[in-house]
Amino acid sequence: AAGHCPYRALLARRGGALRALCGSLRGLAAGPETHFGFQTVTEAERREKIYQVFESVAKKYDIMNDSMTLGIHRVWKDILVHKMNPSPGTLLLDVAGGTGDIAFRFINYVRSVRERQLQRKLRHHQNLSWQEIAASYQEDKSKSLGDSQVVVCDINKEMLKVGKQKAQHLGYSEGLSWVLGNAEELPFDDDKFDVYTIAFGIRNVTRIDLALQEAYRVLKPGGRFLCLEFSQVNNSLLSRLYDLYSFQVIPVLGEVIAGDWKSYQYLVESIRRFPPQEEFKAMIEDAGFFKVDYQNLNSGIVAIHSGFKL
């Protein structure tokens, strides 16, 4: 019996190796591993879980944004659009923008620019009769966006549904369209848009590198990439307070307001897994963008990254 022990050991080792190989093959079949918050999952599982998160929170998304940030997200989004500084005729693609916050701000901003242009034009024609001024004003007023358009692209049907309802309620229709699409594989032609924006969406993309490559592809030469995202806090005291608030308060708000603790626990965890400012800047440069920089807001709680396709 003792003489057979080495063979048994050899068979056991081979059996263990075979089981390990089968486990590896199953892992490959399921797809590469990534993270969902602090969990390790496959890329396919992550996509499905994130879809479920936003399907779950869509109806309470705006209320929760106000509650979680004490309304400051509105200021951050205003800053993003002012940084964009769109002129009449700009074609904007807003990705992961299902509820329309960036799109509506873009429309308001362009309308304001057009209004100022019209007032300057009329001031320079002092010799016009009031009938001519009224006719000119009405003609230009009917083209309040000056051929500007914004396309909102989101992977989640429920988020788009909420956005469309808001647009109808707030009276936005001109120059606005809604498209179901994946940031990693956009359903648009090359060199199509003047500006690409993504606000609080890129950390929920499974393959950030693919999303950045797609952003580069669909932008025209000279086009601009702008990303507003939660980032790394650069103040140690604020960082500790922020962690306490994020992990102890936000999931509770999610449960109380949206009846969904787990989704908001994931959203908090996803912020901690997102690359810090310099690392994300390098990723944008790797995608081909030039003149890449970023602006920290509120000590880096969020940052706006900017780059150009040259």
Coordinates of C-alpha atoms in Angstrom, one line a residue:
A1 CA 0.0 0.0 0.0
A2 CA 2.9 2.3 0.8
G3 CA 4.2 1.7 -2.7
H4 CA 1.1 3.1 -4.3
C5 CA 1.1 6.4 -2.3
P6 CA 3.2 8.3 -4.8
Y7 CA 0.8 7.5 -7.6
R8 CA -2.1 8.5 -5.5
A9 CA -0.4 11.8 -4.8
L10 CA 0.4 12.3 -8.4
L11 CA -3.2 11.6 -9.4
A12 CA -4.5 14.0 -6.7
R13 CA -2.2 16.8 -8.0
R14 CA -3.3 16.2 -11.6
G15 CA -6.9 16.2 -10.5
G16 CA -6.4 19.5 -8.7
A17 CA -4.7 21.0 -11.7
L18 CA -7.6 19.8 -13.9
R19 CA -10.2 21.4 -11.6
A20 CA -8.2 24.6 -11.5
L21 CA -8.0 24.6 -15.3
C22 CA -11.7 24.0 -15.6
G23 CA -12.4 26.9 -13.2
S24 CA -10.2 29.2 -15.2
L25 CA -12.0 28.2 -18.4
R26 CA -15.4 28.9 -16.7
G27 CA -14.0 32.3 -15.7
L28 CA -12.9 33.1 -19.3
A29 CA -16.3 32.0 -20.6
A30 CA -18.0 34.4 -18.2
G31 CA -15.8 37.3 -19.3
P32 CA -13.0 39.3 -17.7
E33 CA -13.3 40.3 -14.1
T34 CA -14.0 43.9 -13.0
H35 CA -15.7 45.5 -10.0
F36 CA -19.2 46.5 -9.0
G37 CA -18.6 48.8 -6.1
F38 CA -16.5 46.8 -3.8
Q39 CA -17.6 43.4 -5.3
T40 CA -15.6 41.5 -7.9
V41 CA -17.8 40.5 -10.8
T42 CA -17.5 39.8 -14.5
E43 CA -17.9 42.6 -17.1
A44 CA -21.3 41.1 -18.2
E45 CA -22.5 40.9 -14.6
R46 CA -21.4 44.5 -13.9
R47 CA -23.3 45.8 -17.0
E48 CA -26.5 44.0 -15.9
K49 CA -26.2 45.1 -12.3
I50 CA -25.6 48.8 -13.3
Y51 CA -28.6 48.7 -15.6
Q52 CA -30.7 47.4 -12.7
V53 CA -29.4 50.1 -10.4
F54 CA -30.5 52.9 -12.8
E55 CA -33.7 51.2 -13.7
S56 CA -34.4 51.1 -10.0
V57 CA -33.5 54.7 -9.1
A58 CA -34.7 56.5 -12.3
K59 CA -37.9 57.9 -10.9
K60 CA -36.3 59.2 -7.7
Y61 CA -33.0 60.2 -9.4
D62 CA -33.4 64.0 -9.3
I63 CA -34.8 64.0 -5.8
M64 CA -31.9 61.9 -4.6
N65 CA -29.3 64.1 -6.4
D66 CA -30.7 67.1 -4.5
S67 CA -30.8 65.3 -1.2
M68 CA -27.3 63.7 -1.5
T69 CA -25.6 66.9 -2.6
L70 CA -27.8 69.4 -0.8
G71 CA -28.6 70.8 -4.3
I72 CA -24.9 71.6 -5.1
H73 CA -25.0 69.2 -8.2
R74 CA -27.0 71.9 -9.9
V75 CA -24.1 74.4 -9.5
W76 CA -21.6 71.8 -10.7
K77 CA -23.7 71.3 -13.8
D78 CA -24.0 75.0 -14.4
I79 CA -20.2 75.3 -14.2
L80 CA -19.8 72.5 -16.7
V81 CA -22.1 74.3 -19.3
H82 CA -20.4 77.7 -18.7
K83 CA -17.1 76.0 -19.2
M84 CA -18.4 74.6 -22.5
N85 CA -19.6 78.1 -23.5
P86 CA -21.6 76.8 -26.5
S87 CA -22.4 79.1 -29.3
P88 CA -25.5 79.0 -31.6
G89 CA -25.0 76.2 -34.1
T90 CA -23.2 73.9 -31.6
L91 CA -24.0 70.1 -31.9
L92 CA -23.8 68.5 -28.5
L93 CA -23.8 64.8 -27.6
D94 CA -24.7 64.3 -23.9
V95 CA -23.9 60.7 -22.9
A96 CA -25.5 59.1 -19.9
G97 CA -27.7 62.2 -19.7
G98 CA -31.0 60.4 -19.4
T99 CA -32.8 62.9 -17.1
G100 CA -31.8 65.8 -19.3
D101 CA -30.1 68.1 -16.8
I102 CA -27.2 69.0 -19.1
A103 CA -29.4 69.1 -22.2
F104 CA -31.8 71.6 -20.7
R105 CA -28.9 73.8 -19.4
F106 CA -27.3 73.7 -22.9
I107 CA -30.6 74.9 -24.5
N108 CA -31.0 77.7 -21.9
Y109 CA -27.5 78.8 -22.4
V110 CA -27.7 78.9 -26.2
R111 CA -31.0 80.7 -26.1
S112 CA -29.5 83.3 -23.8
V113 CA -26.6 83.8 -26.2
R114 CA -29.0 84.1 -29.2
E115 CA -31.1 86.7 -27.2
R116 CA -28.0 88.9 -26.6
Q117 CA -27.0 88.6 -30.2
L118 CA -30.4 89.7 -31.3
Q119 CA -30.4 92.7 -29.0
R120 CA -27.0 93.8 -30.2
K121 CA -28.2 93.4 -33.8
L122 CA -31.3 95.6 -33.2
R123 CA -29.3 98.2 -31.4
H124 CA -27.1 98.6 -34.4
H125 CA -30.1 99.3 -36.6
Q126 CA -31.5 102.4 -35.0
N127 CA -33.0 103.6 -38.2
L128 CA -35.5 100.7 -38.5
S129 CA -39.2 101.3 -38.1
W130 CA -40.9 99.5 -35.2
Q131 CA -42.6 97.2 -37.7
E132 CA -39.3 96.2 -39.2
I133 CA -37.8 95.7 -35.7
A134 CA -40.8 93.6 -34.6
A135 CA -40.6 91.5 -37.8
S136 CA -36.9 90.9 -37.4
Y137 CA -37.3 90.1 -33.8
Q138 CA -40.0 87.5 -34.4
E139 CA -38.0 85.9 -37.2
D140 CA -34.9 85.5 -35.1
K141 CA -36.9 84.5 -32.0
S142 CA -38.4 81.6 -34.0
K143 CA -34.8 80.3 -34.4
S144 CA -33.9 80.6 -30.7
L145 CA -31.2 77.9 -30.9
G146 CA -29.6 79.1 -34.1
D147 CA -29.4 75.5 -35.5
S148 CA -28.0 74.2 -32.2
Q149 CA -28.9 70.6 -31.3
V150 CA -28.4 68.4 -28.3
V151 CA -28.6 64.6 -28.5
V152 CA -29.1 62.8 -25.2
C153 CA -27.8 59.3 -25.3
D154 CA -28.4 56.8 -22.5
I155 CA -28.2 53.0 -22.2
N156 CA -31.2 52.9 -19.8
K157 CA -34.7 53.1 -21.1
E158 CA -36.2 54.2 -17.7
M159 CA -33.7 57.1 -17.4
L160 CA -34.6 58.3 -21.0
K161 CA -38.3 57.9 -20.1
V162 CA -37.9 60.2 -17.1
G163 CA -35.9 62.7 -19.2
K164 CA -38.6 62.8 -21.9
Q165 CA -41.3 63.4 -19.3
K166 CA -39.3 66.3 -17.8
A167 CA -38.7 67.8 -21.2
Q168 CA -42.4 67.7 -22.0
H169 CA -43.3 69.2 -18.6
L170 CA -40.7 72.0 -18.9
G171 CA -41.5 72.8 -22.5
Y172 CA -38.3 71.7 -24.1
S173 CA -38.7 70.3 -27.6
E174 CA -36.8 72.3 -30.2
G175 CA -33.3 71.1 -30.9
L176 CA -33.5 68.1 -28.6
S177 CA -33.5 64.4 -29.3
W178 CA -33.2 61.2 -27.3
V179 CA -31.3 58.1 -28.3
L180 CA -30.9 54.7 -26.6
G181 CA -27.2 53.8 -26.8
N182 CA -24.2 52.4 -25.1
A183 CA -21.3 54.7 -24.3
E184 CA -18.9 51.9 -25.2
E185 CA -20.4 51.5 -28.7
L186 CA -22.1 54.7 -29.7
P187 CA -24.7 54.6 -32.5
F188 CA -23.3 57.6 -34.4
D189 CA -21.1 58.3 -37.3
D190 CA -17.5 59.5 -37.0
D191 CA -16.6 63.2 -36.7
K192 CA -20.3 64.2 -36.0
F193 CA -20.4 66.3 -32.8
D194 CA -18.8 69.6 -31.7
V195 CA -19.0 68.7 -28.0
Y196 CA -19.3 65.5 -26.0
T197 CA -20.4 65.7 -22.4
I198 CA -20.8 63.0 -19.7
A199 CA -21.9 64.1 -16.2
F200 CA -21.7 61.6 -13.4
G201 CA -21.9 58.7 -15.9
I202 CA -18.4 57.6 -16.8
R203 CA -17.7 55.8 -13.6
N204 CA -20.7 53.5 -14.4
V205 CA -19.2 52.5 -17.7
T206 CA -17.7 49.0 -17.6
R207 CA -14.8 49.8 -20.0
I208 CA -13.9 53.5 -19.5
D209 CA -11.1 53.1 -22.2
L210 CA -13.7 52.1 -24.8
A211 CA -16.0 55.0 -23.8
L212 CA -13.2 57.5 -24.2
Q213 CA -12.2 56.0 -27.6
E214 CA -15.9 56.3 -28.7
A215 CA -16.0 59.9 -27.5
Y216 CA -12.9 60.7 -29.6
R217 CA -14.4 58.9 -32.6
V218 CA -17.7 60.8 -32.8
L219 CA -16.2 64.3 -32.2
K220 CA -15.3 66.5 -35.1
P221 CA -11.7 67.6 -35.4
G222 CA -11.5 70.6 -33.0
G223 CA -14.3 69.1 -30.9
R224 CA -14.2 69.1 -27.1
F225 CA -14.6 66.4 -24.5
L226 CA -16.0 67.4 -21.1
C227 CA -16.5 65.1 -18.2
L228 CA -18.0 66.0 -14.8
E229 CA -17.5 63.3 -12.3
F230 CA -16.9 62.6 -8.6
S231 CA -13.2 62.5 -7.9
Q232 CA -10.6 62.3 -5.1
V233 CA -10.9 64.8 -2.3
N234 CA -7.6 66.6 -1.7
N235 CA -8.3 67.9 1.8
S236 CA -7.7 65.3 4.5
L237 CA -10.2 66.6 7.0
L238 CA -12.9 67.1 4.4
S239 CA -12.0 63.6 3.0
R240 CA -12.8 62.0 6.4
L241 CA -16.1 63.9 6.8
Y242 CA -17.0 63.0 3.2
D243 CA -16.4 59.3 3.8
L244 CA -18.5 59.4 6.9
Y245 CA -21.3 61.2 5.1
S246 CA -21.1 58.9 2.0
F247 CA -21.1 55.6 3.8
Q248 CA -23.3 56.4 6.8
V249 CA -25.9 58.9 5.4
I250 CA -26.3 58.4 1.6
P251 CA -27.5 54.7 1.7
V252 CA -29.9 55.7 4.5
L253 CA -31.3 58.5 2.3
G254 CA -31.6 56.0 -0.6
E255 CA -33.7 53.8 1.6
V256 CA -35.9 56.5 3.0
I257 CA -36.5 58.5 -0.2
A258 CA -36.1 55.8 -3.0
G259 CA -36.7 52.6 -0.9
D260 CA -33.4 51.4 -2.3
W261 CA -30.4 51.0 0.1
K262 CA -28.3 48.7 -2.2
S263 CA -28.3 51.0 -5.2
Y264 CA -27.0 54.0 -3.3
Q265 CA -24.5 51.8 -1.4
Y266 CA -23.1 50.9 -4.9
L267 CA -23.1 54.5 -6.1
V268 CA -21.0 55.5 -3.0
E269 CA -18.6 52.6 -3.5
S270 CA -18.3 53.3 -7.3
I271 CA -17.0 56.8 -6.5
R272 CA -14.2 55.3 -4.4
R273 CA -13.2 52.9 -7.2
F274 CA -13.0 55.7 -9.9
P275 CA -9.5 56.7 -10.9
P276 CA -8.1 59.9 -9.3
Q277 CA -7.7 63.1 -11.3
E278 CA -4.2 62.6 -12.7
E279 CA -4.9 58.9 -13.6
F280 CA -8.1 59.8 -15.4
K281 CA -6.3 62.6 -17.2
A282 CA -3.8 60.1 -18.5
M283 CA -6.6 57.8 -19.7
I284 CA -8.1 60.7 -21.7
E285 CA -4.7 61.4 -23.2
D286 CA -4.3 57.7 -24.1
A287 CA -7.6 57.9 -26.0
G288 CA -6.0 60.6 -28.3
F289 CA -7.1 63.8 -26.8
F290 CA -4.9 66.9 -26.5
K291 CA -4.7 69.9 -24.1
V292 CA -6.2 67.7 -21.4
D293 CA -6.7 69.4 -18.0
Y294 CA -9.1 69.3 -15.1
Q295 CA -10.7 71.7 -12.7
N296 CA -11.4 70.6 -9.1
L297 CA -14.6 71.8 -7.5
N298 CA -15.2 71.7 -3.8
S299 CA -11.7 70.4 -3.0
G300 CA -11.9 67.6 -5.5
I301 CA -15.3 66.2 -4.5
V302 CA -16.0 66.5 -8.2
A303 CA -13.7 67.4 -11.1
I304 CA -14.3 68.6 -14.7
H305 CA -11.9 67.0 -17.1
S306 CA -11.5 68.7 -20.6
G307 CA -9.8 67.6 -23.7
F308 CA -9.8 68.4 -27.5
K309 CA -9.7 66.3 -30.6
L310 CA -7.1 68.0 -32.8

